[in-house]
mmCIF file of C-alpha atoms and ligand atoms in Angstrom:
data_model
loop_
_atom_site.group_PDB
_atom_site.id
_atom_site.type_symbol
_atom_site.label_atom_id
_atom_site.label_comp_id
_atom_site.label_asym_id
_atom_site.label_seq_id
_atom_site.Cartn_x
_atom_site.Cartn_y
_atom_site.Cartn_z
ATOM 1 C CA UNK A 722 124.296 107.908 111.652
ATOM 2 C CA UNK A 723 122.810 105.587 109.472
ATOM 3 C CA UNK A 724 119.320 105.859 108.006
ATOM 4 C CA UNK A 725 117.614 102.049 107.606
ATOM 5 C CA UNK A 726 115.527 103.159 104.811
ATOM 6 C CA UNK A 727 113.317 100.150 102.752
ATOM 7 C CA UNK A 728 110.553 100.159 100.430
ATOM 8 C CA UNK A 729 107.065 99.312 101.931
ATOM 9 C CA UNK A 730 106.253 96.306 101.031
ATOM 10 C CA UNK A 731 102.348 96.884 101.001
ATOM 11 C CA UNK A 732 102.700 99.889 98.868
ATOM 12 C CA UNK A 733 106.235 100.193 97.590
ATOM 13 C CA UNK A 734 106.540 103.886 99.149
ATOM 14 C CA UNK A 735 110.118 104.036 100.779
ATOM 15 C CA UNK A 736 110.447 104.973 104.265
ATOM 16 C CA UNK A 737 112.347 104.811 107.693
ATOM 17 C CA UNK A 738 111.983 101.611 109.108
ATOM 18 C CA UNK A 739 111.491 101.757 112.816
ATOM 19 C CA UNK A 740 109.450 99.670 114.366
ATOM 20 C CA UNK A 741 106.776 98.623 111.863
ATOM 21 C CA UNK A 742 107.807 96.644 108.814
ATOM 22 C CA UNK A 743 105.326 98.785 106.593
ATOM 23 C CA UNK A 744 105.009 102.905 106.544
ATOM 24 C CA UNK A 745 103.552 104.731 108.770
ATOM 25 C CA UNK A 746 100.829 105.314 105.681
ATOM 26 C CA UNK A 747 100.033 101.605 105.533
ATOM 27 C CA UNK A 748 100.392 101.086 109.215
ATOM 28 C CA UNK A 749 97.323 103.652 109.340
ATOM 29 C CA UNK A 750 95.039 102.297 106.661
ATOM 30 C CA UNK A 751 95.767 98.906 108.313
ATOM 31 C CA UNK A 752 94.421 100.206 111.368
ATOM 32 C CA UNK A 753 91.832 101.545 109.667
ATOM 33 C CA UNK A 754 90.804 98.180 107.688
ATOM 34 C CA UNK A 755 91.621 96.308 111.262
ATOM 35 C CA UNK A 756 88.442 98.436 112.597
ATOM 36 C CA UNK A 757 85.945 97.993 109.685
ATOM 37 C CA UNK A 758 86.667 94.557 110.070
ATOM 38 C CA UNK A 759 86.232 94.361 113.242
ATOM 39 C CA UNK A 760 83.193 96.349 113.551
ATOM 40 C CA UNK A 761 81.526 93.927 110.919
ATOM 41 C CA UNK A 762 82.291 91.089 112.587
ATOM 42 C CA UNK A 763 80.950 92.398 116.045
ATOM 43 C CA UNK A 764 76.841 92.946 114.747
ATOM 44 C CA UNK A 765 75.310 90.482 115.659
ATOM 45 C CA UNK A 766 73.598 89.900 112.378
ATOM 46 C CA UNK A 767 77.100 89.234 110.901
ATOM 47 C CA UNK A 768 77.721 86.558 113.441
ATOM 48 C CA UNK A 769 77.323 83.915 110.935
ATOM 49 C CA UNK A 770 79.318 85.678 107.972
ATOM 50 C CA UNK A 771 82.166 83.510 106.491
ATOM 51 C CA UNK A 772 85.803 85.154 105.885
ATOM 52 C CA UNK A 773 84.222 85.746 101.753
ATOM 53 C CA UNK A 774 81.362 88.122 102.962
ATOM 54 C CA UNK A 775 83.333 89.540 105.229
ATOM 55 C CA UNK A 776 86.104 90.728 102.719
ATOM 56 C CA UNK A 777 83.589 91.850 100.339
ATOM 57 C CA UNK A 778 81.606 93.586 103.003
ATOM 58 C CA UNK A 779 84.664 95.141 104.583
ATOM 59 C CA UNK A 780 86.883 95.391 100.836
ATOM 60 C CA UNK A 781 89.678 94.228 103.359
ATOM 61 C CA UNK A 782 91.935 91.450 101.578
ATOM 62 C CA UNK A 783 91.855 87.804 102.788
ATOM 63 C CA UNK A 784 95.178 87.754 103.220
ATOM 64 C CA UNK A 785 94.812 91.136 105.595
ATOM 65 C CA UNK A 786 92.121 89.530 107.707
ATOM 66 C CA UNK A 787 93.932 86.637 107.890
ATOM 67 C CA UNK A 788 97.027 88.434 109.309
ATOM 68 C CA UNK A 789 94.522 90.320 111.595
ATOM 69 C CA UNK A 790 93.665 86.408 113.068
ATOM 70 C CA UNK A 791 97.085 85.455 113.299
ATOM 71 C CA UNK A 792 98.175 88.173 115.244
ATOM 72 C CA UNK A 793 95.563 87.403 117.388
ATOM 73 C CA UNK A 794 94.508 90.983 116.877
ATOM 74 C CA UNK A 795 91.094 89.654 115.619
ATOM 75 C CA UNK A 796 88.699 86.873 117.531
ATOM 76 C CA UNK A 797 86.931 84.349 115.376
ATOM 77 C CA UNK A 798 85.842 82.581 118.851
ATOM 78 C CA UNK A 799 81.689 84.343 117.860
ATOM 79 C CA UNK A 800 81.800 83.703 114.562
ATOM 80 C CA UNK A 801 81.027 79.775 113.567
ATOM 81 C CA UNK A 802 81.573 80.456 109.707
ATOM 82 C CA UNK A 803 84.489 82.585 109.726
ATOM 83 C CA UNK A 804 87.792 80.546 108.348
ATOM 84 C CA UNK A 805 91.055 81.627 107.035
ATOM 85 C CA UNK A 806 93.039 79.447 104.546
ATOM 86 C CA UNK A 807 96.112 76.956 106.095
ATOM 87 C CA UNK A 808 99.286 78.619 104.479
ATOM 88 C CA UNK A 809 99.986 74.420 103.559
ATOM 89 C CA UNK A 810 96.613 73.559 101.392
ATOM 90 C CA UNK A 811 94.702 76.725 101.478
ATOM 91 C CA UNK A 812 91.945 74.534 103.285
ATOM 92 C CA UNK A 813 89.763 76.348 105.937
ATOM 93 C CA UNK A 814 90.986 76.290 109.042
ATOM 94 C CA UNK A 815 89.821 78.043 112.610
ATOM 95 C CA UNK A 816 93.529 78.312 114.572
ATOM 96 C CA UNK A 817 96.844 78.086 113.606
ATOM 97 C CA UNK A 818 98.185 78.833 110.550
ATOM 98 C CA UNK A 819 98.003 75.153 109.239
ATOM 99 C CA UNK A 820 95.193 72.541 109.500
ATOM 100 C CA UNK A 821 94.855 69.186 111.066
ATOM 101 C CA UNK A 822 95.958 67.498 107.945
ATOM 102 C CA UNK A 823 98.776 69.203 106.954
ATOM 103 C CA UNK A 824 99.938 69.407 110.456
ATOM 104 C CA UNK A 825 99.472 65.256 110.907
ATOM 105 C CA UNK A 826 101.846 65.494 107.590
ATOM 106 C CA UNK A 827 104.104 67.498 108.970
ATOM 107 C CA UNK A 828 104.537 65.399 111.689
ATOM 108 C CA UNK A 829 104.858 62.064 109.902
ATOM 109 C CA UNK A 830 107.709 64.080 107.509
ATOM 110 C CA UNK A 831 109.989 64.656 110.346
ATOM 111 C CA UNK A 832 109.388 61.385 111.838
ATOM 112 C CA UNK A 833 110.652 60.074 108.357
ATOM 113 C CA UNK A 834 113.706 62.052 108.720
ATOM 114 C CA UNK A 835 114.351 61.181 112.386
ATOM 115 C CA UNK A 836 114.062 57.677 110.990
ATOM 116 C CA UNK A 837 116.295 58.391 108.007
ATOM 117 C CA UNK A 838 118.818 60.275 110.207
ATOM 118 C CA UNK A 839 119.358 57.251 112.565
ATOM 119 C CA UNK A 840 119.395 54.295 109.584
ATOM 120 C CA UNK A 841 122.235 56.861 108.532
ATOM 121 C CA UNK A 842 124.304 56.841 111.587
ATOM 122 C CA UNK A 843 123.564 53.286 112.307
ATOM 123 C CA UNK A 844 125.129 52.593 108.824
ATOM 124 C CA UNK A 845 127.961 54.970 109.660
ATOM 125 C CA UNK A 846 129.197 53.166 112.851
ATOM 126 C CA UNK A 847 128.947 49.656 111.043
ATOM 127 C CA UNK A 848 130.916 50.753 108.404
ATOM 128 C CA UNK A 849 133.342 52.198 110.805
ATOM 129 C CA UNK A 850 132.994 48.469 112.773
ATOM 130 C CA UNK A 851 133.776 46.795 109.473
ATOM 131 C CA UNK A 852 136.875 49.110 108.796
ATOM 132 C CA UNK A 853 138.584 48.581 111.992
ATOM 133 C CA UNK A 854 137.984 44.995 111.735
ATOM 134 C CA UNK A 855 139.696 45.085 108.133
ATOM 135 C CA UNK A 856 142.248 46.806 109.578
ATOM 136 C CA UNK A 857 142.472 44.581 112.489
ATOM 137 C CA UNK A 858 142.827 41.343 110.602
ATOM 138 C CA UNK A 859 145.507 42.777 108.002
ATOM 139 C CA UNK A 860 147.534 43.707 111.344
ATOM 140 C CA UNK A 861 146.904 40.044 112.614
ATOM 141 C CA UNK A 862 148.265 38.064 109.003
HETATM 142 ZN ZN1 ZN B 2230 103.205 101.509 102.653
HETATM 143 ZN ZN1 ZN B 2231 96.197 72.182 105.205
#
């Protein structure tokens, strides 16, 4: 029987990985975070509160809330101001884990390398052309 023990990476503790990628200690006090945060976010005079106030409010890491949002765990739908940083620029961005820019960039990066893939293999088969007429013509004299 084999044991698949790791350390935590949130607190370093080692324990039995099972499901969860963190211990069951962290999975709790995430939980618990996931609920102040959530809580705060649902008054309605926090409505407007941006993902700053709401760390300090909460003492919940950006980073944390931020995974909270990208698991879709957390809504930011009611809650105009509330941003989390794109993993690309760290600009503030509403859904997705990378903004408009940086996703546009993206985009134009792998067209480059479509483009630069095809020059390559365009270059290949004339150079094989070329070779087999070389080796045509020395056949031929
Ligand atoms: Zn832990
Ligand atoms: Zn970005």
């Amino acid at each position: 029987m084999s044991f698949d023990v790791s350390n935590c990476p949130r607190c370093g503790r080692l324990f039995r990985k099972v499901r969860q990628n963190v211990c069951p200690s962290c999975v709790k006090e995430i939980d618990q975070e996931y609920e102040k945060v959530y809580k705060f976010m649902r008054k309605k005079e926090n409505r407007s509160c941006n993902v700053h106030d709401l760390s300090e409010a909460t003492g919940v890491s950006i980073n944390q809330i931020t995974m909270f949002i990208l698991e879709g765990r957390l809504s930011i739908e009611n809650n105009p101001n509330m941003s989390y940083p794109c993993r690309s620029c760290g600009g503030p961005i509403r859904s997705g884990s990378i903004c408009e820019k940086c996703a546009g960039n993206l985009k134009k990066i792998a067209s480059y390398m479509k483009e630069d893939e095809q020059k390559r293999q365009e270059e290949a088969e004339r150079r094989k052309r070329e070779q087999s007429a070389l080796y045509r013509s020395g056949h031929n004299e």
